[in-house]
Short mmCIF file of C-alpha atoms and ligand atoms in Angstrom, two decimals:
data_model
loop_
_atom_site.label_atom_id
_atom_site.label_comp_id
_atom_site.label_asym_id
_atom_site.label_seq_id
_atom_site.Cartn_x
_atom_site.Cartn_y
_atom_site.Cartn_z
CA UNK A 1 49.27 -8.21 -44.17
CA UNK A 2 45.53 -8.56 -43.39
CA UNK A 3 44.67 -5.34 -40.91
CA UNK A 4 42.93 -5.41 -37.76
CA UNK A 5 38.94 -4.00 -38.55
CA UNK A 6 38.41 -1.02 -36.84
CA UNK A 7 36.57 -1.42 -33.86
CA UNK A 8 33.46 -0.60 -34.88
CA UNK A 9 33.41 -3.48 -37.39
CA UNK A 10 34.82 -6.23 -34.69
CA UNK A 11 31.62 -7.25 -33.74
CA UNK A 12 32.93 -8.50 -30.23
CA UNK A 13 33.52 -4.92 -29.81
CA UNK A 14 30.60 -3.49 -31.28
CA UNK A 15 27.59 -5.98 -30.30
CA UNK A 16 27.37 -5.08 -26.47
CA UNK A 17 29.49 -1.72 -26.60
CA UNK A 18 25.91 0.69 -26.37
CA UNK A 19 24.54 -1.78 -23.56
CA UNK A 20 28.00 -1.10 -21.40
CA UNK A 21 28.08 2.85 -21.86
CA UNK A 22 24.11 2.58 -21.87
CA UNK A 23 23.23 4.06 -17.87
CA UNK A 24 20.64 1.81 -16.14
CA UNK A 25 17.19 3.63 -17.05
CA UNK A 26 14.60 1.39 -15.60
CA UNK A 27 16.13 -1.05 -13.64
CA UNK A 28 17.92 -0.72 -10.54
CA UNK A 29 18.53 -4.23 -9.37
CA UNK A 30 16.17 -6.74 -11.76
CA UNK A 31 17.43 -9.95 -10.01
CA UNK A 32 14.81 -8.20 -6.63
CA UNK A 33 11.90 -9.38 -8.99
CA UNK A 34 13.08 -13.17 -9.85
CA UNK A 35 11.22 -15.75 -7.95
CA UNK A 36 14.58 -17.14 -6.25
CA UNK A 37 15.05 -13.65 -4.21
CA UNK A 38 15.01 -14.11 -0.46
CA UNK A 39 13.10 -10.91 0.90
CA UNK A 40 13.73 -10.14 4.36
CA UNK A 41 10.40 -8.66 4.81
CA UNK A 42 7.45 -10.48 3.82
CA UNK A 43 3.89 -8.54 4.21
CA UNK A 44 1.21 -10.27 5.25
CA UNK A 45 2.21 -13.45 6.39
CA UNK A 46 3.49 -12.69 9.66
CA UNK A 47 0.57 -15.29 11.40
CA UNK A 48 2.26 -17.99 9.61
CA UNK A 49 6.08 -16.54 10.14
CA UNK A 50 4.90 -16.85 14.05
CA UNK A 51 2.66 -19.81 14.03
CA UNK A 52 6.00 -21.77 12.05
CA UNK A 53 8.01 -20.50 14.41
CA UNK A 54 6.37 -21.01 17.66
CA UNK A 55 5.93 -24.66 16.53
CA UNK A 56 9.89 -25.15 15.68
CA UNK A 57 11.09 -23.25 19.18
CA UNK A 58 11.21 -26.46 21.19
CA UNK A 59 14.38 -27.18 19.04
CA UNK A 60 16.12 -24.46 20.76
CA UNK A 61 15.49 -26.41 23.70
CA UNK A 62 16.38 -29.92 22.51
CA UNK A 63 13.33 -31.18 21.65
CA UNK A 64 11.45 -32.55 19.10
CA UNK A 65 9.22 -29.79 17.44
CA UNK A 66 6.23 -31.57 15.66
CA UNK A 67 6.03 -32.53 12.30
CA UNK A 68 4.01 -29.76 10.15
CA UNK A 69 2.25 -29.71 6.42
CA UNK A 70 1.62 -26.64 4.78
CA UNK A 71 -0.61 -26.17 2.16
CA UNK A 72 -0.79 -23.19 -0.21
CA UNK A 73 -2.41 -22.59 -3.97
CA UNK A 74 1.67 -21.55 -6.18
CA UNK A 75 2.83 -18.36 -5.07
CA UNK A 76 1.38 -17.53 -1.90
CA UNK A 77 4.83 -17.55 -0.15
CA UNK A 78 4.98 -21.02 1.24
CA UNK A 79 8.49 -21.63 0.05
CA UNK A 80 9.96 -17.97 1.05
CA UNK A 81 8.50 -17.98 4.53
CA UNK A 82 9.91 -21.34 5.63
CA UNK A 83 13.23 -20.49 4.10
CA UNK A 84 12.90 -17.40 6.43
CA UNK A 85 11.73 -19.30 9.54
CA UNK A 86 14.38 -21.67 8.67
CA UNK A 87 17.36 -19.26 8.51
CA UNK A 88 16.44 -16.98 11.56
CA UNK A 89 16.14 -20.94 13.48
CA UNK A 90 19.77 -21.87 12.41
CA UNK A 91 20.77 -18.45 13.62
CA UNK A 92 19.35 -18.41 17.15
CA UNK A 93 20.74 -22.50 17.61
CA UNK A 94 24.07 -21.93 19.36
CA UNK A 95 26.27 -24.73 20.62
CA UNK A 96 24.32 -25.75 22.99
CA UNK A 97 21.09 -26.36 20.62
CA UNK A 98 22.28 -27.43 17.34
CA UNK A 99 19.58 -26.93 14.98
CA UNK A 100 19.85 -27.25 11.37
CA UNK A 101 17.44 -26.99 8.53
CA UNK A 102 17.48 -28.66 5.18
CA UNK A 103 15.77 -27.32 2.31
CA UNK A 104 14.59 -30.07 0.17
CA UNK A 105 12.79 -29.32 -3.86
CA UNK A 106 11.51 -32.73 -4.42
CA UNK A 107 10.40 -31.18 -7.74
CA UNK A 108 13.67 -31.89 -8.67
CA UNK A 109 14.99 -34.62 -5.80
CA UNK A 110 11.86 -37.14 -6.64
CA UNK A 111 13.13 -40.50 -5.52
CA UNK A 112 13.55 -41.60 -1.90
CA UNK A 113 17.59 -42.81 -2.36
CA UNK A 114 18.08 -39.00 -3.65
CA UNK A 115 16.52 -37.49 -1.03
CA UNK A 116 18.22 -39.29 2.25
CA UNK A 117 21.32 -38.86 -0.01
CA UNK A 118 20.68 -35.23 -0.12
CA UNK A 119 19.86 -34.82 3.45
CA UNK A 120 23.40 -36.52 4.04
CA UNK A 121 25.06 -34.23 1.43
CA UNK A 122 23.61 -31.00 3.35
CA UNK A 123 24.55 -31.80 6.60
CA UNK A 124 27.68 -32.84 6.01
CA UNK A 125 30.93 -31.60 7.68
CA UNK A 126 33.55 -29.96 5.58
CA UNK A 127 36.46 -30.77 7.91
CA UNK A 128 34.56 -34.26 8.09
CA UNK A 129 35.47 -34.69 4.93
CA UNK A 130 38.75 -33.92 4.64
CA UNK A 131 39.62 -35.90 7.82
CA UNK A 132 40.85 -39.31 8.25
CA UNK A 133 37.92 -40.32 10.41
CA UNK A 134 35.66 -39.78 7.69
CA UNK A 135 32.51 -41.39 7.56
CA UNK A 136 31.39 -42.76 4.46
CA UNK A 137 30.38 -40.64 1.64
CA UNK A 138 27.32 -41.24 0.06
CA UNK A 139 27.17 -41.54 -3.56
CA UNK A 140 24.24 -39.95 -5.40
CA UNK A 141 23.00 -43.22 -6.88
CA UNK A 142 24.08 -47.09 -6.29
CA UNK A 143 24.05 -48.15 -2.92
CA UNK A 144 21.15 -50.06 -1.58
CA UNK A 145 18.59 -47.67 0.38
CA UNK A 146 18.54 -49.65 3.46
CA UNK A 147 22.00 -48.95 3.39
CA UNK A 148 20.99 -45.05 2.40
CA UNK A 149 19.04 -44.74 5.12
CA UNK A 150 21.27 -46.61 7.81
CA UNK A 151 24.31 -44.35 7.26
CA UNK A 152 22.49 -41.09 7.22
CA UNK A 153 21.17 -42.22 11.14
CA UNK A 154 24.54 -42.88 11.58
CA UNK A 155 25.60 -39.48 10.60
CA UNK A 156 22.29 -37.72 12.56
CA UNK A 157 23.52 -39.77 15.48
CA UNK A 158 27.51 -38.24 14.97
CA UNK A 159 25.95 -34.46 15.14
CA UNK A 160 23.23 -34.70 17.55
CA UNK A 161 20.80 -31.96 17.47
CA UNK A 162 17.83 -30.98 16.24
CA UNK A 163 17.34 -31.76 12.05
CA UNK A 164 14.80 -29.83 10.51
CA UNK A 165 14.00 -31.66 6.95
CA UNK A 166 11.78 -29.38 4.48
CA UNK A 167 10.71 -31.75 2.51
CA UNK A 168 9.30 -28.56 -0.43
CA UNK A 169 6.68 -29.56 -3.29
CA UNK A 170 6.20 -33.01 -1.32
CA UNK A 171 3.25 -34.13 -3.32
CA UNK A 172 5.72 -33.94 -6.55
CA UNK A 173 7.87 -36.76 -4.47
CA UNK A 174 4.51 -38.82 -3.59
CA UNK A 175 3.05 -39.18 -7.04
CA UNK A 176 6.79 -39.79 -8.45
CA UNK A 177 7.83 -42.39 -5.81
CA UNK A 178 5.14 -42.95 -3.75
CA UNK A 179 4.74 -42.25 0.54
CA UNK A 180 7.89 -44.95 1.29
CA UNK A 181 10.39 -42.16 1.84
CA UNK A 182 8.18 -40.30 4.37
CA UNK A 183 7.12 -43.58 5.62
CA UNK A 184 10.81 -43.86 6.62
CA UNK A 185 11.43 -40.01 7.69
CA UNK A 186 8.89 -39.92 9.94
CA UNK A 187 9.64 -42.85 11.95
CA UNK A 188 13.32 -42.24 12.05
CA UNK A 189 12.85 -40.73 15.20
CA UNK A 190 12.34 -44.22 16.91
CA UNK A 191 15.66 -45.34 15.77
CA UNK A 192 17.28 -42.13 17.05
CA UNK A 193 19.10 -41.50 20.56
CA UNK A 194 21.39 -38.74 20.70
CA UNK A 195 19.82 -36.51 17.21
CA UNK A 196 16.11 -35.56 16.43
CA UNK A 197 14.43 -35.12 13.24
CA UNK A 198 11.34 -32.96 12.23
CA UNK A 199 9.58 -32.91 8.97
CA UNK A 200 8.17 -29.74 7.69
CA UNK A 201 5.97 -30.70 4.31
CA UNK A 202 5.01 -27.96 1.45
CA UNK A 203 2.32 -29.25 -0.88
CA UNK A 204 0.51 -26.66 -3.65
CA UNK A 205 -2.16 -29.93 -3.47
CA UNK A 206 -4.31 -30.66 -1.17
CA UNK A 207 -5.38 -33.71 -2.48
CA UNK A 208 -1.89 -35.45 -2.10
CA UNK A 209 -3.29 -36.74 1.23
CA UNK A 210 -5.09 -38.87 -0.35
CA UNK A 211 -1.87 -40.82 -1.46
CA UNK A 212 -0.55 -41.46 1.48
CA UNK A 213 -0.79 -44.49 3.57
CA UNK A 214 -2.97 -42.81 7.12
CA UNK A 215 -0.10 -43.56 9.31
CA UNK A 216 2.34 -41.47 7.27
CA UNK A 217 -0.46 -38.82 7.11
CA UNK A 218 -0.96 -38.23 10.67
CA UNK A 219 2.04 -38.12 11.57
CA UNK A 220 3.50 -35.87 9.14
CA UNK A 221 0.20 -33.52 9.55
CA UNK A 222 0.71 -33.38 13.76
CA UNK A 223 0.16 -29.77 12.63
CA UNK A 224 -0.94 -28.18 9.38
CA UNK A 225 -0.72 -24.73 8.31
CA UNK A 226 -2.70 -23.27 5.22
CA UNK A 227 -1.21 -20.13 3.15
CA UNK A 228 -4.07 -18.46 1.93
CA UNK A 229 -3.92 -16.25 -1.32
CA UNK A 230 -3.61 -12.96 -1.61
CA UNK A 231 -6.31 -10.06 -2.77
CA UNK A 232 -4.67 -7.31 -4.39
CA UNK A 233 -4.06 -4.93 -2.18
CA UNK A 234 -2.09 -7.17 -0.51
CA UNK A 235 0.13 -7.74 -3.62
CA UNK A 236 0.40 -4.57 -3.86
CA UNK A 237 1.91 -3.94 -0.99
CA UNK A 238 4.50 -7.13 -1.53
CA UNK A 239 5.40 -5.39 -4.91
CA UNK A 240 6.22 -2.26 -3.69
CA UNK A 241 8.59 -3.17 -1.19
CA UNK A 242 10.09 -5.14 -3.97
CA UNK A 243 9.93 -2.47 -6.46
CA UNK A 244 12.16 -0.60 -4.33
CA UNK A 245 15.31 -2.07 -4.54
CA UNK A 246 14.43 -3.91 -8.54
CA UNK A 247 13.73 0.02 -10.11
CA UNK A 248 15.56 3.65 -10.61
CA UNK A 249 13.31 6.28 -8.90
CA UNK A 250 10.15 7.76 -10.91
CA UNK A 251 10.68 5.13 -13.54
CA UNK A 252 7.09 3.59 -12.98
CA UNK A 253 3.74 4.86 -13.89
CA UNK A 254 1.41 5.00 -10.14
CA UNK A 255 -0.96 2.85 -12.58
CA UNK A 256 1.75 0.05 -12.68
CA UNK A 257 1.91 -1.73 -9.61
CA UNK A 258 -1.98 -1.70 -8.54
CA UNK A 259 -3.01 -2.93 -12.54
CA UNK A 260 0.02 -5.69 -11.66
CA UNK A 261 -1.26 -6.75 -8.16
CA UNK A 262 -5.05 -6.42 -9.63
CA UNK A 263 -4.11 -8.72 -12.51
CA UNK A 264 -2.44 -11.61 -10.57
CA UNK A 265 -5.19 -11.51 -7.77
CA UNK A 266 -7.74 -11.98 -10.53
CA UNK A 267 -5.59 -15.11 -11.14
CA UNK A 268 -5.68 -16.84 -7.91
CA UNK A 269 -3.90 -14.43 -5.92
CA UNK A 270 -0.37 -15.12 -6.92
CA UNK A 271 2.74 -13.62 -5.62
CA UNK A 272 4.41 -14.96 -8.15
CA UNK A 273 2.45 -13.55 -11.46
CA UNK A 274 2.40 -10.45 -9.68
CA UNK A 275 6.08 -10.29 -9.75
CA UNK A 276 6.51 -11.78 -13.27
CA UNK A 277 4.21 -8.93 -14.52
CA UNK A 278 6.11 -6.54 -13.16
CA UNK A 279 9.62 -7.16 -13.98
CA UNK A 280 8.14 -8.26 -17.67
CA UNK A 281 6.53 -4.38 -17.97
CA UNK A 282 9.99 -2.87 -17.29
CA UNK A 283 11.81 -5.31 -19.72
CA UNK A 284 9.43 -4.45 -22.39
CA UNK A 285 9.61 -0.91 -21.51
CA UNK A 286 13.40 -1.08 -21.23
CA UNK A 287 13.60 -2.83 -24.20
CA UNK A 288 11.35 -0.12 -26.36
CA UNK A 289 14.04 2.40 -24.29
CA UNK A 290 10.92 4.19 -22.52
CA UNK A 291 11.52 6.57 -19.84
CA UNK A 292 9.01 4.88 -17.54
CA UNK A 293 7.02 1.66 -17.32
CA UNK A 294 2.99 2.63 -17.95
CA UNK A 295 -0.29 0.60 -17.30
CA UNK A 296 0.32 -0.22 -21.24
CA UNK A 297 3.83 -2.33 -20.54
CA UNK A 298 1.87 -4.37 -18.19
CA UNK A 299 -0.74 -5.19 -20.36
CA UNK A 300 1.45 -6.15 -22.86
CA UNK A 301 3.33 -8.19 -20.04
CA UNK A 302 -0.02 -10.14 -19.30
CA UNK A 303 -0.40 -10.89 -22.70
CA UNK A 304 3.26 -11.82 -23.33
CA UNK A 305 2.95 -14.40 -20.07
CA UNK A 306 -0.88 -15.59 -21.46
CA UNK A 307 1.08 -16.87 -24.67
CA UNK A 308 3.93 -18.26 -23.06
CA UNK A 309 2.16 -20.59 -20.40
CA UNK A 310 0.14 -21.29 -24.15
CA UNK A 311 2.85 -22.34 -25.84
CA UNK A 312 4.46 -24.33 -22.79
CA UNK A 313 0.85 -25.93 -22.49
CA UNK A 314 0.46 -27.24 -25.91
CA UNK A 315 4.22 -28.21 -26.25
CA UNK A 316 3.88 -31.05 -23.74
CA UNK A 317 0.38 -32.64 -24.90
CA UNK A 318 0.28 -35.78 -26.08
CA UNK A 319 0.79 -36.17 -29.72
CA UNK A 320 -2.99 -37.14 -30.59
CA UNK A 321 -3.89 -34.25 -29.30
CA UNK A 322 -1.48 -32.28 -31.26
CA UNK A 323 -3.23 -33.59 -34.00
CA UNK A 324 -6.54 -33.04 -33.36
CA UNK A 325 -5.34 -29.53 -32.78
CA UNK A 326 -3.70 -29.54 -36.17
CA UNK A 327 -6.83 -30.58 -37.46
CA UNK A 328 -8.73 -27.89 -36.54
CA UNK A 329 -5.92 -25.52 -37.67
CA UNK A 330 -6.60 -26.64 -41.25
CA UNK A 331 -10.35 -25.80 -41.15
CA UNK A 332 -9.74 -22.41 -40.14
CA UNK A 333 -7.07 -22.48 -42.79
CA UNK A 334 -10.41 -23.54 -45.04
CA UNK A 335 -11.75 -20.17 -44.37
CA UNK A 336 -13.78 -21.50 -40.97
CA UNK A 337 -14.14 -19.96 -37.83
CA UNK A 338 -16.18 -22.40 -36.13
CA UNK A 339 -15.82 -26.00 -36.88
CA UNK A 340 -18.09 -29.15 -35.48
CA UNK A 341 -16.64 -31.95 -33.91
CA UNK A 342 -18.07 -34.08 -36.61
CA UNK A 343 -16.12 -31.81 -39.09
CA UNK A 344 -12.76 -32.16 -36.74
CA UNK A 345 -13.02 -35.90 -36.65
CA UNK A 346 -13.47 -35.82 -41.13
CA UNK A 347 -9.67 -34.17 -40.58
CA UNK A 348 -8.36 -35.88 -38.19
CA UNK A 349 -8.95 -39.48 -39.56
CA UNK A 350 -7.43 -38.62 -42.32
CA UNK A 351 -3.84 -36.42 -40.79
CA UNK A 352 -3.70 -39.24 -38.18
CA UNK A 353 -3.78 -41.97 -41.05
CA UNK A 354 -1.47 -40.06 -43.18
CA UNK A 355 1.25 -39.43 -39.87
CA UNK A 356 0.66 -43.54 -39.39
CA UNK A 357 -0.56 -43.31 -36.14
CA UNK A 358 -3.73 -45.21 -34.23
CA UNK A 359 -6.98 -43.56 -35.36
CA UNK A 360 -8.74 -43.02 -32.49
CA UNK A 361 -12.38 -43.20 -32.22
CA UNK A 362 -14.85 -40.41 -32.28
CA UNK A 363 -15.57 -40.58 -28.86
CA UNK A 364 -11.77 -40.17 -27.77
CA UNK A 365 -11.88 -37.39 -30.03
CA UNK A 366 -14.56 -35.95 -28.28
CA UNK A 367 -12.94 -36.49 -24.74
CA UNK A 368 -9.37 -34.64 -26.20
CA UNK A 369 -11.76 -31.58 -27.30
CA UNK A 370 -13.27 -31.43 -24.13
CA UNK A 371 -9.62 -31.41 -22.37
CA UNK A 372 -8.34 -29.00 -24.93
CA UNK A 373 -11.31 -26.80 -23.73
CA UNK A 374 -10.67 -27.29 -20.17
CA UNK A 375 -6.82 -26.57 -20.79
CA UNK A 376 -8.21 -23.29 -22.43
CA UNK A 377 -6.29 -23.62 -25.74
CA UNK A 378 -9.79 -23.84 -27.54
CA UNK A 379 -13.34 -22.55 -26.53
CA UNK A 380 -16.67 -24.98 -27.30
CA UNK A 381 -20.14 -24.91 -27.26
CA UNK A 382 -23.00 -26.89 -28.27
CA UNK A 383 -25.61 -26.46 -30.07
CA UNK A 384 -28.76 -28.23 -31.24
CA UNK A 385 -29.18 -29.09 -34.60
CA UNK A 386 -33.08 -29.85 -34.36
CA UNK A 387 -33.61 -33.37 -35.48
CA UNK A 388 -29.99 -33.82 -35.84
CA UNK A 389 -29.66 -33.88 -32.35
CA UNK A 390 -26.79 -32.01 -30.25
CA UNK A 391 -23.44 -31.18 -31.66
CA UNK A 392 -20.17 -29.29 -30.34
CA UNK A 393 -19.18 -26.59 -31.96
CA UNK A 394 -15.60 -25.51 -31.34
CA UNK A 395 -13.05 -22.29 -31.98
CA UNK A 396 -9.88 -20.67 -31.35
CA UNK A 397 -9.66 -17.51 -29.84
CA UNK A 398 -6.85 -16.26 -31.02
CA UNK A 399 -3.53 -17.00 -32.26
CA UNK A 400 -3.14 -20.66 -34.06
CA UNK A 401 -0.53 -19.55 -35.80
CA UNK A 402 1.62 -19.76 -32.64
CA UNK A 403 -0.27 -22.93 -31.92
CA UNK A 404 0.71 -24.31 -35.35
CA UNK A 405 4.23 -22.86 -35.19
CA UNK A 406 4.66 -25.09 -31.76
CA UNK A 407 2.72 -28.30 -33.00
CA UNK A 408 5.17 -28.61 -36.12
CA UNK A 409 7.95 -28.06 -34.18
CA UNK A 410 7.40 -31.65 -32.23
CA UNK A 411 9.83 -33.99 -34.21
CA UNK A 412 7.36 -37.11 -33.94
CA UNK A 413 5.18 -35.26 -36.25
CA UNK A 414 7.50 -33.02 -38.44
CA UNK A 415 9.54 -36.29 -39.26
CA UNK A 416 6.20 -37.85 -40.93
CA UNK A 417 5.34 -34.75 -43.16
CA UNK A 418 3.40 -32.85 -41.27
CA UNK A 419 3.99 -29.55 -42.98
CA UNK A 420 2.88 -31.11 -46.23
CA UNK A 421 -0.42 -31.39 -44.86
CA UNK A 422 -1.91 -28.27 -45.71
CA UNK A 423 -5.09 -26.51 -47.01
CA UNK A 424 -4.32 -27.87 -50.68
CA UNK A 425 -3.91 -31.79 -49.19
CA UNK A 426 -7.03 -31.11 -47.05
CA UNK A 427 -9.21 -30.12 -50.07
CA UNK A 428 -7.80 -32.79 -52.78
CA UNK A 429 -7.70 -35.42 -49.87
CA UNK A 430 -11.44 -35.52 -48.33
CA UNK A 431 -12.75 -33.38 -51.77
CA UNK A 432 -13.60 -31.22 -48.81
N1 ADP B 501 4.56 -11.95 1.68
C1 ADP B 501 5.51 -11.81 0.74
N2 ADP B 501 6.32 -10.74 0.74
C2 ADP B 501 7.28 -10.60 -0.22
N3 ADP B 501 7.49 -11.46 -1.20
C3 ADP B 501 6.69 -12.55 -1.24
C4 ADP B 501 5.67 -12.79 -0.29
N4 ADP B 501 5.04 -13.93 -0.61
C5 ADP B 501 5.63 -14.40 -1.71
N5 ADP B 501 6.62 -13.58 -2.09
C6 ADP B 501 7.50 -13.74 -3.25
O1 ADP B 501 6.73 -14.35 -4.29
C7 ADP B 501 7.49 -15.35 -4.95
C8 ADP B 501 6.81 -16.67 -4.80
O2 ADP B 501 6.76 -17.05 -3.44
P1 ADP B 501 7.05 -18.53 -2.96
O3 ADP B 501 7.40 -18.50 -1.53
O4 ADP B 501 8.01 -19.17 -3.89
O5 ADP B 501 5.61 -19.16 -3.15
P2 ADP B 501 5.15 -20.66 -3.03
O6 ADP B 501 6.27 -21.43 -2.43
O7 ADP B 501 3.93 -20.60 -2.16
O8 ADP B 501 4.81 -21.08 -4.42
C9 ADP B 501 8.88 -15.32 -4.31
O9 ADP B 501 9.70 -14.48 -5.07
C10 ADP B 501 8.63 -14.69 -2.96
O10 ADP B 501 9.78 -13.98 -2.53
MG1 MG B 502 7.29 -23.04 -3.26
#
């Protein structure tokens, strides 16, 4: 007979034991500092709480508030302050104003059948549902949208009231599916007799407009709103009250939250960063079991986030690109800090042959080096050679080992042999 280990051994005993007797040090609440937390307070944005609000009050009354765009750079509390607007609306509606308010990410609802199915899906009854008079459901995908859009009038007519659609990240729907769904939203209202429908548009791009067909534009912008970002000590104030409920007391440095909200207004004034930086500092400084979180977690938190948005960058370029990249990871293999484009295109030619893909020209080469730049993965400069003319000279700040550890990880290029395209290959190849 085989006996039991004793418990120290059974490693679904042991693994997580010290993190369940372990008492909280740093954090008090961590899930206050994630992006998807609904703040009741929110500093510094009470012109656009009101202005929202004053323009959505006629829907208390019965009427049709106008349609309203808002425009806002990522993190400058678009999203949070509409939910807000949109939650103390449904509460003040009472049976005699039924307002409701749908909250629409067409980051990931990009097609116009999903989002009137969605709006149908959200304002749908329970009981309805259950009952014998039940109007039709509608399935996620496979009717015809005529029919879509017919049924979910059918079902605004049923409930009467005011319908508040946020339609959130809207330019994400236009470039994915073009203007016909808010073509359709926004003249619903004609077709309407006993129900009314408003349209509040978020957009972090203010070029979008230009996408849209001007009818759909003017009346979806009857009013437009712009979220401005915020300086820092304006962040700061956001991350305090937030740091009071996400950390234990006298866990964090008086350093940490002004170097956080200096950081992320350096960015472009980003609610967002600012938060990410500071629940990162107390994870690292959790992790390293530190008593409290110092100006030196969030540092390391920047550079943690700097790396990651890196890697996430370079991961979804196109696979030329990758290999240009790759190319100039083998001359500073070579020993070179600073390589030419001349000297990039040599490589490339001969890893894109090798992979069997196109060659591309010089010039294309030149154009990916000059988005690489732009994207910030590389820094260039050019210099003139005298006679020679003007060349570019390129390098990489830091770190292409992570860049090489992501590029060789894409299975386009690792199934062709990348890896066995090293410094050796390089020099017996091109005699370099
Ligand atoms: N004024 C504010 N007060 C408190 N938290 C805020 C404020 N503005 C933004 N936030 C927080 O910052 C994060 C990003 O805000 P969000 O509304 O999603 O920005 P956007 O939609 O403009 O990209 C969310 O966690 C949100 O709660
Ligand atoms: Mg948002």
């Amino acid at each position: 007979m085989t006996q039991d280990p004793p418990p120290s051994e059974n490693p679904s005993l042991g693994l997580f034991k010290k993190y369940l007797t372990e008492h909280a040090r740093i954090f008090r609440n961590r899930e206050v500092l994630r992006h998807s937390y609904r703040p009741q307070i929110l500093p510094h944005r009470m012109p656009q709480i009101n202005e929202i609000a004053s323009i959505l009050a006629p829907s208390l009354r019965n009427e049709t508030p106008s349609n309203i765009l808002i425009y806002g750079k990522t993190g400058t509390g678009k999203t949070a302050c509409v939910r807000y607007v949109g939650s103390e609306l449904e509460s003040a509606s009472n049976q005699t104003s039924l307002c409701t308010v749908v909250h629409i990410n067409c980051e990931v609802i990009d097609t116009q059948y999903r989002v009137l199915a969605q709006i149908a899906k959200d304002i749908e009854h329970p009981e309805e549902i259950s009952s014998d008079k039940l109007r039709p459901h509608i399935p996620m995908t496979g009717w015809p949208t005529d029919q879509v859009y017919l049924e979910l009038k059918n079902q605004l007519e049923a409930r009467g009231g005011v319908l508040v659609i946020v339609l959130d990240e809207i330019d994400k729907l236009v470039k994915k599916s073009g203007d016909d769904t808010l073509y359709n939203l926004t003249r619903i209202n004609s077709d309407l007799k006993a129900s009314k429908v408003c349209i509040i548009g978020i957009s972090n791009d203010l070029s979008f407009k230009d996408f849209l067909d001007p009818r759909v534009l003017s009346s979806l912008s009857e009013e437009e709103i712009v979220f401005p970002p915020y300086n820092a000590p304006q962040l700061c104030d956001i991350l305090l009250q937030r740091a009071e409920g996400a950390f234990m007391e006298n866990t964090l440095d008086e350093g940490v939250i002004p170097l956080c909200a200096a950081l992320a207004a350096q960015e472009h004034g980003d609610a967002r960063r600012a938060l990410d930086l500071l629940r990162i500092s107390g994870e690292l400084a959790e992790r390293e079991s530190a008593q409290e979180v110092g100006e030196r977690h969030v540092k390391l938190a920047q550079a943690k986030i700097e790396t990651d948005s890196m890697i996430e960058c370079i991961s979804t370029l196109p696979t030329q690109s990758k290999v240009v990249l790759y190319s100039m990871i083998l001359l500073e293999q070579l020993g070179q800090a600073i390589f030419t484009s001349g000297e990039v295109c040599r490589v490339y030619q001969e890893v894109a042959a090798a992979l069997e893909l196109d060659v591309l020209t010089n010039r294309r080469i030149t154009d990916l080096i000059s988005e690489l730049n732009m994207l910030g993965v590389i820094n260039t400069r050019v210099v003139s050679r005298g006679r020679y003319g003007r060349t570019k000279e390129m390098w990489f700040d830091a770190n292409s080992g992570k860049i090489q550890e992501v590029i060789t990880k894409d299975p386009r290029l690792t199934g062709q042999g990348l890896a066995q395209m090293d410094k050796t290959w390089v020099k017996k190849t091109l005699r370099w």
